[in-house]
Structures are given as structure tokens and as C-alpha cells.
Amino acid sequence: MVVQELASMRAEALFVSDVQRSDPLTADLVREAVSQNVRRYGPRGLAARVAEEYGEHPECAVGRMSWCLGTVELAYA
């Protein structure tokens, strides 16, 4: 898998998790949430869940995805 695709999938997995910006974050917490959701939904299921959230909460989705991308980058650095 191309590095960018892997980062995007990880961000999607964090996006659909219960992890919030206000949580005390550690790299281990982020990686565990990502792993759980990748196993739970798979790549296609993650994309479907993200699309669902964008449809239901478009006012929040862009900000959350931006946060997820940055958080994943730090957690997997």
C-alpha cells in the first residue's frame, strides 16, 4: 500500500473512533484506536463510515478529519 494511502486509512480509522481532541492523547492510544477500527470495519467499511459522518455532520467533519490526519502523522512518526 502506498504510504499516503496508509496514512489516509489510518486517519479514517481514527475519524470513526470515539477518540476526541479533548482526550489525553498518546501515540499508543491513537495506534490502538486505529488498529481496532481497521480490524472492525476494513478499508471499505472505514470509507463508508466516514462518508456517513460527512453526510450527517458536514459542519464538523472537515475539522475532525484535519485533526485526524495530523494526529495520525504524529502517532506514526
PDB file of N, CA and C in Angstrom:
ATOM      1  N   MET A   1       0.849  -1.175   0.000  1.00  0.00           N
ATOM      2  CA  MET A   1       0.000   0.000   0.000  1.00  0.00           C
ATOM      3  C   MET A   1       0.894   1.237   0.000  1.00  0.00           C
ATOM      4  N   VAL A   2       0.558   2.200  -0.790  1.00  0.00           N
ATOM      5  CA  VAL A   2       1.320   3.439  -0.865  1.00  0.00           C
ATOM      6  C   VAL A   2       1.223   4.155   0.490  1.00  0.00           C
ATOM      7  N   VAL A   3       2.309   4.809   0.883  1.00  0.00           N
ATOM      8  CA  VAL A   3       2.395   5.451   2.190  1.00  0.00           C
ATOM      9  C   VAL A   3       1.230   6.408   2.421  1.00  0.00           C
ATOM     10  N   GLN A   4       0.890   7.220   1.434  1.00  0.00           N
ATOM     11  CA  GLN A   4      -0.205   8.183   1.587  1.00  0.00           C
ATOM     12  C   GLN A   4      -1.541   7.471   1.787  1.00  0.00           C
ATOM     13  N   GLU A   5      -1.749   6.367   1.079  1.00  0.00           N
ATOM     14  CA  GLU A   5      -2.993   5.606   1.244  1.00  0.00           C
ATOM     15  C   GLU A   5      -3.080   5.019   2.649  1.00  0.00           C
ATOM     16  N   LEU A   6      -1.971   4.546   3.176  1.00  0.00           N
ATOM     17  CA  LEU A   6      -1.946   4.002   4.525  1.00  0.00           C
ATOM     18  C   LEU A   6      -2.255   5.090   5.549  1.00  0.00           C
ATOM     19  N   ALA A   7      -1.665   6.267   5.378  1.00  0.00           N
ATOM     20  CA  ALA A   7      -1.937   7.387   6.281  1.00  0.00           C
ATOM     21  C   ALA A   7      -3.409   7.792   6.208  1.00  0.00           C
ATOM     22  N   SER A   8      -3.974   7.794   5.018  1.00  0.00           N
ATOM     23  CA  SER A   8      -5.386   8.146   4.862  1.00  0.00           C
ATOM     24  C   SER A   8      -6.285   7.127   5.539  1.00  0.00           C
ATOM     25  N   MET A   9      -5.966   5.841   5.389  1.00  0.00           N
ATOM     26  CA  MET A   9      -6.771   4.802   6.031  1.00  0.00           C
ATOM     27  C   MET A   9      -6.678   4.921   7.551  1.00  0.00           C
ATOM     28  N   ARG A  10      -5.498   5.205   8.051  1.00  0.00           N
ATOM     29  CA  ARG A  10      -5.344   5.387   9.498  1.00  0.00           C
ATOM     30  C   ARG A  10      -6.153   6.582   9.985  1.00  0.00           C
ATOM     31  N   ALA A  11      -6.138   7.668   9.230  1.00  0.00           N
ATOM     32  CA  ALA A  11      -6.923   8.852   9.602  1.00  0.00           C
ATOM     33  C   ALA A  11      -8.414   8.532   9.590  1.00  0.00           C
ATOM     34  N   GLU A  12      -8.859   7.767   8.610  1.00  0.00           N
ATOM     35  CA  GLU A  12     -10.264   7.369   8.570  1.00  0.00           C
ATOM     36  C   GLU A  12     -10.609   6.514   9.788  1.00  0.00           C
ATOM     37  N   ALA A  13      -9.712   5.620  10.167  1.00  0.00           N
ATOM     38  CA  ALA A  13      -9.956   4.768  11.329  1.00  0.00           C
ATOM     39  C   ALA A  13     -10.037   5.597  12.606  1.00  0.00           C
ATOM     40  N   LEU A  14      -9.192   6.603  12.735  1.00  0.00           N
ATOM     41  CA  LEU A  14      -9.262   7.490  13.901  1.00  0.00           C
ATOM     42  C   LEU A  14     -10.529   8.333  13.842  1.00  0.00           C
ATOM     43  N   PHE A  15     -10.886   8.778  12.663  1.00  0.00           N
ATOM     44  CA  PHE A  15     -12.081   9.604  12.463  1.00  0.00           C
ATOM     45  C   PHE A  15     -13.325   8.907  12.999  1.00  0.00           C
ATOM     46  N   VAL A  16     -13.469   7.619  12.741  1.00  0.00           N
ATOM     47  CA  VAL A  16     -14.675   6.897  13.157  1.00  0.00           C
ATOM     48  C   VAL A  16     -14.574   6.344  14.581  1.00  0.00           C
ATOM     49  N   SER A  17     -13.455   6.596  15.243  1.00  0.00           N
ATOM     50  CA  SER A  17     -13.284   6.126  16.616  1.00  0.00           C
ATOM     51  C   SER A  17     -13.980   7.075  17.592  1.00  0.00           C
ATOM     52  N   ASP A  18     -13.954   6.664  18.858  1.00  0.00           N
ATOM     53  CA  ASP A  18     -14.501   7.508  19.924  1.00  0.00           C
ATOM     54  C   ASP A  18     -13.477   8.484  20.477  1.00  0.00           C
ATOM     55  N   VAL A  19     -12.255   8.437  19.968  1.00  0.00           N
ATOM     56  CA  VAL A  19     -11.193   9.319  20.451  1.00  0.00           C
ATOM     57  C   VAL A  19     -11.529  10.761  20.059  1.00  0.00           C
ATOM     58  N   GLN A  20     -11.378  11.658  21.025  1.00  0.00           N
ATOM     59  CA  GLN A  20     -11.691  13.069  20.823  1.00  0.00           C
ATOM     60  C   GLN A  20     -10.453  13.931  21.038  1.00  0.00           C
ATOM     61  N   ARG A  21     -10.487  15.132  20.477  1.00  0.00           N
ATOM     62  CA  ARG A  21      -9.366  16.073  20.651  1.00  0.00           C
ATOM     63  C   ARG A  21      -9.098  16.349  22.119  1.00  0.00           C
ATOM     64  N   SER A  22     -10.153  16.371  22.914  1.00  0.00           N
ATOM     65  CA  SER A  22     -10.021  16.722  24.327  1.00  0.00           C
ATOM     66  C   SER A  22      -9.481  15.574  25.175  1.00  0.00           C
ATOM     67  N   ASP A  23      -9.366  14.376  24.618  1.00  0.00           N
ATOM     68  CA  ASP A  23      -8.826  13.237  25.351  1.00  0.00           C
ATOM     69  C   ASP A  23      -7.334  13.423  25.587  1.00  0.00           C
ATOM     70  N   PRO A  24      -6.827  12.884  26.698  1.00  0.00           N
ATOM     71  CA  PRO A  24      -5.368  12.894  26.888  1.00  0.00           C
ATOM     72  C   PRO A  24      -4.749  11.886  25.918  1.00  0.00           C
ATOM     73  N   LEU A  25      -4.205  12.392  24.829  1.00  0.00           N
ATOM     74  CA  LEU A  25      -3.728  11.534  23.743  1.00  0.00           C
ATOM     75  C   LEU A  25      -2.291  11.084  23.942  1.00  0.00           C
ATOM     76  N   THR A  26      -2.068   9.829  23.589  1.00  0.00           N
ATOM     77  CA  THR A  26      -0.726   9.280  23.475  1.00  0.00           C
ATOM     78  C   THR A  26      -0.657   8.575  22.129  1.00  0.00           C
ATOM     79  N   ALA A  27       0.542   8.357  21.659  1.00  0.00           N
ATOM     80  CA  ALA A  27       0.699   7.642  20.394  1.00  0.00           C
ATOM     81  C   ALA A  27       0.099   6.246  20.504  1.00  0.00           C
ATOM     82  N   ASP A  28       0.271   5.601  21.661  1.00  0.00           N
ATOM     83  CA  ASP A  28      -0.280   4.255  21.844  1.00  0.00           C
ATOM     84  C   ASP A  28      -1.805   4.254  21.779  1.00  0.00           C
ATOM     85  N   LEU A  29      -2.442   5.232  22.377  1.00  0.00           N
ATOM     86  CA  LEU A  29      -3.903   5.330  22.331  1.00  0.00           C
ATOM     87  C   LEU A  29      -4.387   5.491  20.894  1.00  0.00           C
ATOM     88  N   VAL A  30      -3.734   6.353  20.156  1.00  0.00           N
ATOM     89  CA  VAL A  30      -4.110   6.588  18.758  1.00  0.00           C
ATOM     90  C   VAL A  30      -3.905   5.328  17.937  1.00  0.00           C
ATOM     91  N   ARG A  31      -2.766   4.692  18.080  1.00  0.00           N
ATOM     92  CA  ARG A  31      -2.488   3.477  17.303  1.00  0.00           C
ATOM     93  C   ARG A  31      -3.452   2.350  17.654  1.00  0.00           C
ATOM     94  N   GLU A  32      -3.832   2.237  18.921  1.00  0.00           N
ATOM     95  CA  GLU A  32      -4.784   1.205  19.324  1.00  0.00           C
ATOM     96  C   GLU A  32      -6.170   1.474  18.734  1.00  0.00           C
ATOM     97  N   ALA A  33      -6.616   2.726  18.762  1.00  0.00           N
ATOM     98  CA  ALA A  33      -7.911   3.070  18.175  1.00  0.00           C
ATOM     99  C   ALA A  33      -7.914   2.797  16.678  1.00  0.00           C
ATOM    100  N   VAL A  34      -6.834   3.131  16.017  1.00  0.00           N
ATOM    101  CA  VAL A  34      -6.710   2.880  14.579  1.00  0.00           C
ATOM    102  C   VAL A  34      -6.758   1.379  14.308  1.00  0.00           C
ATOM    103  N   SER A  35      -5.973   0.613  15.037  1.00  0.00           N
ATOM    104  CA  SER A  35      -5.934  -0.842  14.822  1.00  0.00           C
ATOM    105  C   SER A  35      -7.304  -1.477  15.036  1.00  0.00           C
ATOM    106  N   GLN A  36      -7.971  -1.085  16.100  1.00  0.00           N
ATOM    107  CA  GLN A  36      -9.297  -1.647  16.383  1.00  0.00           C
ATOM    108  C   GLN A  36     -10.278  -1.378  15.250  1.00  0.00           C
ATOM    109  N   ASN A  37     -10.282  -0.163  14.753  1.00  0.00           N
ATOM    110  CA  ASN A  37     -11.256   0.182  13.721  1.00  0.00           C
ATOM    111  C   ASN A  37     -10.903  -0.383  12.356  1.00  0.00           C
ATOM    112  N   VAL A  38      -9.631  -0.534  12.066  1.00  0.00           N
ATOM    113  CA  VAL A  38      -9.249  -1.186  10.805  1.00  0.00           C
ATOM    114  C   VAL A  38      -9.711  -2.638  10.835  1.00  0.00           C
ATOM    115  N   ARG A  39      -9.502  -3.305  11.973  1.00  0.00           N
ATOM    116  CA  ARG A  39      -9.963  -4.692  12.096  1.00  0.00           C
ATOM    117  C   ARG A  39     -11.496  -4.767  12.062  1.00  0.00           C
ATOM    118  N   ARG A  40     -12.149  -3.846  12.710  1.00  0.00           N
ATOM    119  CA  ARG A  40     -13.609  -3.866  12.816  1.00  0.00           C
ATOM    120  C   ARG A  40     -14.290  -3.607  11.477  1.00  0.00           C
ATOM    121  N   TYR A  41     -13.822  -2.599  10.733  1.00  0.00           N
ATOM    122  CA  TYR A  41     -14.537  -2.158   9.530  1.00  0.00           C
ATOM    123  C   TYR A  41     -13.841  -2.514   8.217  1.00  0.00           C
ATOM    124  N   GLY A  42     -12.527  -2.665   8.222  1.00  0.00           N
ATOM    125  CA  GLY A  42     -11.798  -2.857   6.976  1.00  0.00           C
ATOM    126  C   GLY A  42     -11.738  -1.556   6.198  1.00  0.00           C
ATOM    127  N   PRO A  43     -10.874  -1.473   5.181  1.00  0.00           N
ATOM    128  CA  PRO A  43     -10.715  -0.222   4.437  1.00  0.00           C
ATOM    129  C   PRO A  43     -12.007   0.302   3.805  1.00  0.00           C
ATOM    130  N   ARG A  44     -12.776  -0.551   3.186  1.00  0.00           N
ATOM    131  CA  ARG A  44     -14.020  -0.092   2.551  1.00  0.00           C
ATOM    132  C   ARG A  44     -15.052   0.335   3.581  1.00  0.00           C
ATOM    133  N   GLY A  45     -15.128  -0.397   4.659  1.00  0.00           N
ATOM    134  CA  GLY A  45     -16.067  -0.039   5.717  1.00  0.00           C
ATOM    135  C   GLY A  45     -15.715   1.288   6.357  1.00  0.00           C
ATOM    136  N   LEU A  46     -14.418   1.559   6.504  1.00  0.00           N
ATOM    137  CA  LEU A  46     -13.990   2.847   7.048  1.00  0.00           C
ATOM    138  C   LEU A  46     -14.432   3.984   6.138  1.00  0.00           C
ATOM    139  N   ALA A  47     -14.209   3.820   4.844  1.00  0.00           N
ATOM    140  CA  ALA A  47     -14.600   4.859   3.884  1.00  0.00           C
ATOM    141  C   ALA A  47     -16.107   5.103   3.940  1.00  0.00           C
ATOM    142  N   ALA A  48     -16.876   4.038   4.078  1.00  0.00           N
ATOM    143  CA  ALA A  48     -18.332   4.180   4.161  1.00  0.00           C
ATOM    144  C   ALA A  48     -18.745   4.917   5.429  1.00  0.00           C
ATOM    145  N   ARG A  49     -18.103   4.601   6.542  1.00  0.00           N
ATOM    146  CA  ARG A  49     -18.425   5.273   7.813  1.00  0.00           C
ATOM    147  C   ARG A  49     -18.057   6.754   7.766  1.00  0.00           C
ATOM    148  N   VAL A  50     -16.911   7.062   7.164  1.00  0.00           N
ATOM    149  CA  VAL A  50     -16.501   8.466   7.032  1.00  0.00           C
ATOM    150  C   VAL A  50     -17.511   9.217   6.169  1.00  0.00           C
ATOM    151  N   ALA A  51     -17.916   8.628   5.052  1.00  0.00           N
ATOM    152  CA  ALA A  51     -18.900   9.266   4.172  1.00  0.00           C
ATOM    153  C   ALA A  51     -20.206   9.515   4.913  1.00  0.00           C
ATOM    154  N   GLU A  52     -20.597   8.562   5.713  1.00  0.00           N
ATOM    155  CA  GLU A  52     -21.824   8.708   6.506  1.00  0.00           C
ATOM    156  C   GLU A  52     -21.723   9.894   7.459  1.00  0.00           C
ATOM    157  N   GLU A  53     -20.592  10.004   8.136  1.00  0.00           N
ATOM    158  CA  GLU A  53     -20.398  11.116   9.071  1.00  0.00           C
ATOM    159  C   GLU A  53     -20.353  12.464   8.349  1.00  0.00           C
ATOM    160  N   TYR A  54     -19.709  12.505   7.188  1.00  0.00           N
ATOM    161  CA  TYR A  54     -19.686  13.751   6.416  1.00  0.00           C
ATOM    162  C   TYR A  54     -21.112  14.147   6.028  1.00  0.00           C
ATOM    163  N   GLY A  55     -21.937  13.168   5.698  1.00  0.00           N
ATOM    164  CA  GLY A  55     -23.322  13.456   5.328  1.00  0.00           C
ATOM    165  C   GLY A  55     -24.150  13.925   6.499  1.00  0.00           C
ATOM    166  N   GLU A  56     -23.931  13.349   7.667  1.00  0.00           N
ATOM    167  CA  GLU A  56     -24.724  13.683   8.844  1.00  0.00           C
ATOM    168  C   GLU A  56     -24.226  14.927   9.577  1.00  0.00           C
ATOM    169  N   HIS A  57     -22.936  15.153   9.567  1.00  0.00           N
ATOM    170  CA  HIS A  57     -22.352  16.276  10.324  1.00  0.00           C
ATOM    171  C   HIS A  57     -21.307  17.014   9.495  1.00  0.00           C
ATOM    172  N   PRO A  58     -21.689  17.570   8.358  1.00  0.00           N
ATOM    173  CA  PRO A  58     -20.692  18.223   7.500  1.00  0.00           C
ATOM    174  C   PRO A  58     -20.004  19.407   8.168  1.00  0.00           C
ATOM    175  N   GLU A  59     -20.676  20.036   9.111  1.00  0.00           N
ATOM    176  CA  GLU A  59     -20.094  21.206   9.775  1.00  0.00           C
ATOM    177  C   GLU A  59     -18.917  20.833  10.671  1.00  0.00           C
ATOM    178  N   CYS A  60     -18.851  19.598  11.099  1.00  0.00           N
ATOM    179  CA  CYS A  60     -17.776  19.135  11.986  1.00  0.00           C
ATOM    180  C   CYS A  60     -16.749  18.250  11.287  1.00  0.00           C
ATOM    181  N   ALA A  61     -17.157  17.624  10.204  1.00  0.00           N
ATOM    182  CA  ALA A  61     -16.342  16.567   9.594  1.00  0.00           C
ATOM    183  C   ALA A  61     -14.995  17.052   9.078  1.00  0.00           C
ATOM    184  N   VAL A  62     -14.964  18.193   8.435  1.00  0.00           N
ATOM    185  CA  VAL A  62     -13.704  18.679   7.862  1.00  0.00           C
ATOM    186  C   VAL A  62     -12.685  18.955   8.963  1.00  0.00           C
ATOM    187  N   GLY A  63     -13.111  19.607  10.022  1.00  0.00           N
ATOM    188  CA  GLY A  63     -12.207  19.886  11.135  1.00  0.00           C
ATOM    189  C   GLY A  63     -11.710  18.623  11.805  1.00  0.00           C
ATOM    190  N   ARG A  64     -12.617  17.655  11.973  1.00  0.00           N
ATOM    191  CA  ARG A  64     -12.210  16.385  12.605  1.00  0.00           C
ATOM    192  C   ARG A  64     -11.207  15.642  11.726  1.00  0.00           C
ATOM    193  N   MET A  65     -11.454  15.612  10.414  1.00  0.00           N
ATOM    194  CA  MET A  65     -10.525  14.905   9.535  1.00  0.00           C
ATOM    195  C   MET A  65      -9.162  15.586   9.530  1.00  0.00           C
ATOM    196  N   SER A  66      -9.138  16.896   9.535  1.00  0.00           N
ATOM    197  CA  SER A  66      -7.855  17.613   9.600  1.00  0.00           C
ATOM    198  C   SER A  66      -7.102  17.236  10.865  1.00  0.00           C
ATOM    199  N   TRP A  67      -7.822  17.206  11.983  1.00  0.00           N
ATOM    200  CA  TRP A  67      -7.212  16.808  13.248  1.00  0.00           C
ATOM    201  C   TRP A  67      -6.708  15.362  13.167  1.00  0.00           C
ATOM    202  N   CYS A  68      -7.513  14.477  12.599  1.00  0.00           N
ATOM    203  CA  CYS A  68      -7.134  13.063  12.479  1.00  0.00           C
ATOM    204  C   CYS A  68      -5.877  12.890  11.645  1.00  0.00           C
ATOM    205  N   LEU A  69      -5.783  13.578  10.543  1.00  0.00           N
ATOM    206  CA  LEU A  69      -4.594  13.480   9.685  1.00  0.00           C
ATOM    207  C   LEU A  69      -3.332  13.895  10.446  1.00  0.00           C
ATOM    208  N   GLY A  70      -3.405  15.012  11.148  1.00  0.00           N
ATOM    209  CA  GLY A  70      -2.250  15.477  11.908  1.00  0.00           C
ATOM    210  C   GLY A  70      -1.913  14.569  13.074  1.00  0.00           C
ATOM    211  N   THR A  71      -2.922  14.070  13.744  1.00  0.00           N
ATOM    212  CA  THR A  71      -2.723  13.203  14.898  1.00  0.00           C
ATOM    213  C   THR A  71      -2.104  11.869  14.479  1.00  0.00           C
ATOM    214  N   VAL A  72      -2.587  11.325  13.380  1.00  0.00           N
ATOM    215  CA  VAL A  72      -2.028  10.072  12.856  1.00  0.00           C
ATOM    216  C   VAL A  72      -0.574  10.268  12.433  1.00  0.00           C
ATOM    217  N   GLU A  73      -0.293  11.382  11.825  1.00  0.00           N
ATOM    218  CA  GLU A  73       1.089  11.656  11.392  1.00  0.00           C
ATOM    219  C   GLU A  73       2.024  11.654  12.587  1.00  0.00           C
ATOM    220  N   LEU A  74       1.594  12.286  13.670  1.00  0.00           N
ATOM    221  CA  LEU A  74       2.432  12.329  14.888  1.00  0.00           C
ATOM    222  C   LEU A  74       2.548  10.947  15.541  1.00  0.00           C
ATOM    223  N   ALA A  75       1.448  10.205  15.590  1.00  0.00           N
ATOM    224  CA  ALA A  75       1.434   8.916  16.273  1.00  0.00           C
ATOM    225  C   ALA A  75       2.281   7.861  15.552  1.00  0.00           C
ATOM    226  N   TYR A  76       2.424   8.016  14.233  1.00  0.00           N
ATOM    227  CA  TYR A  76       3.173   7.021  13.450  1.00  0.00           C
ATOM    228  C   TYR A  76       4.518   7.554  12.960  1.00  0.00           C
ATOM    229  N   ALA A  77       4.952   8.679  13.516  1.00  0.00           N
ATOM    230  CA  ALA A  77       6.227   9.279  13.080  1.00  0.00           C
ATOM    231  C   ALA A  77       7.408   8.414  13.446  1.00  0.00           C
TER     232      ALA A  77
END
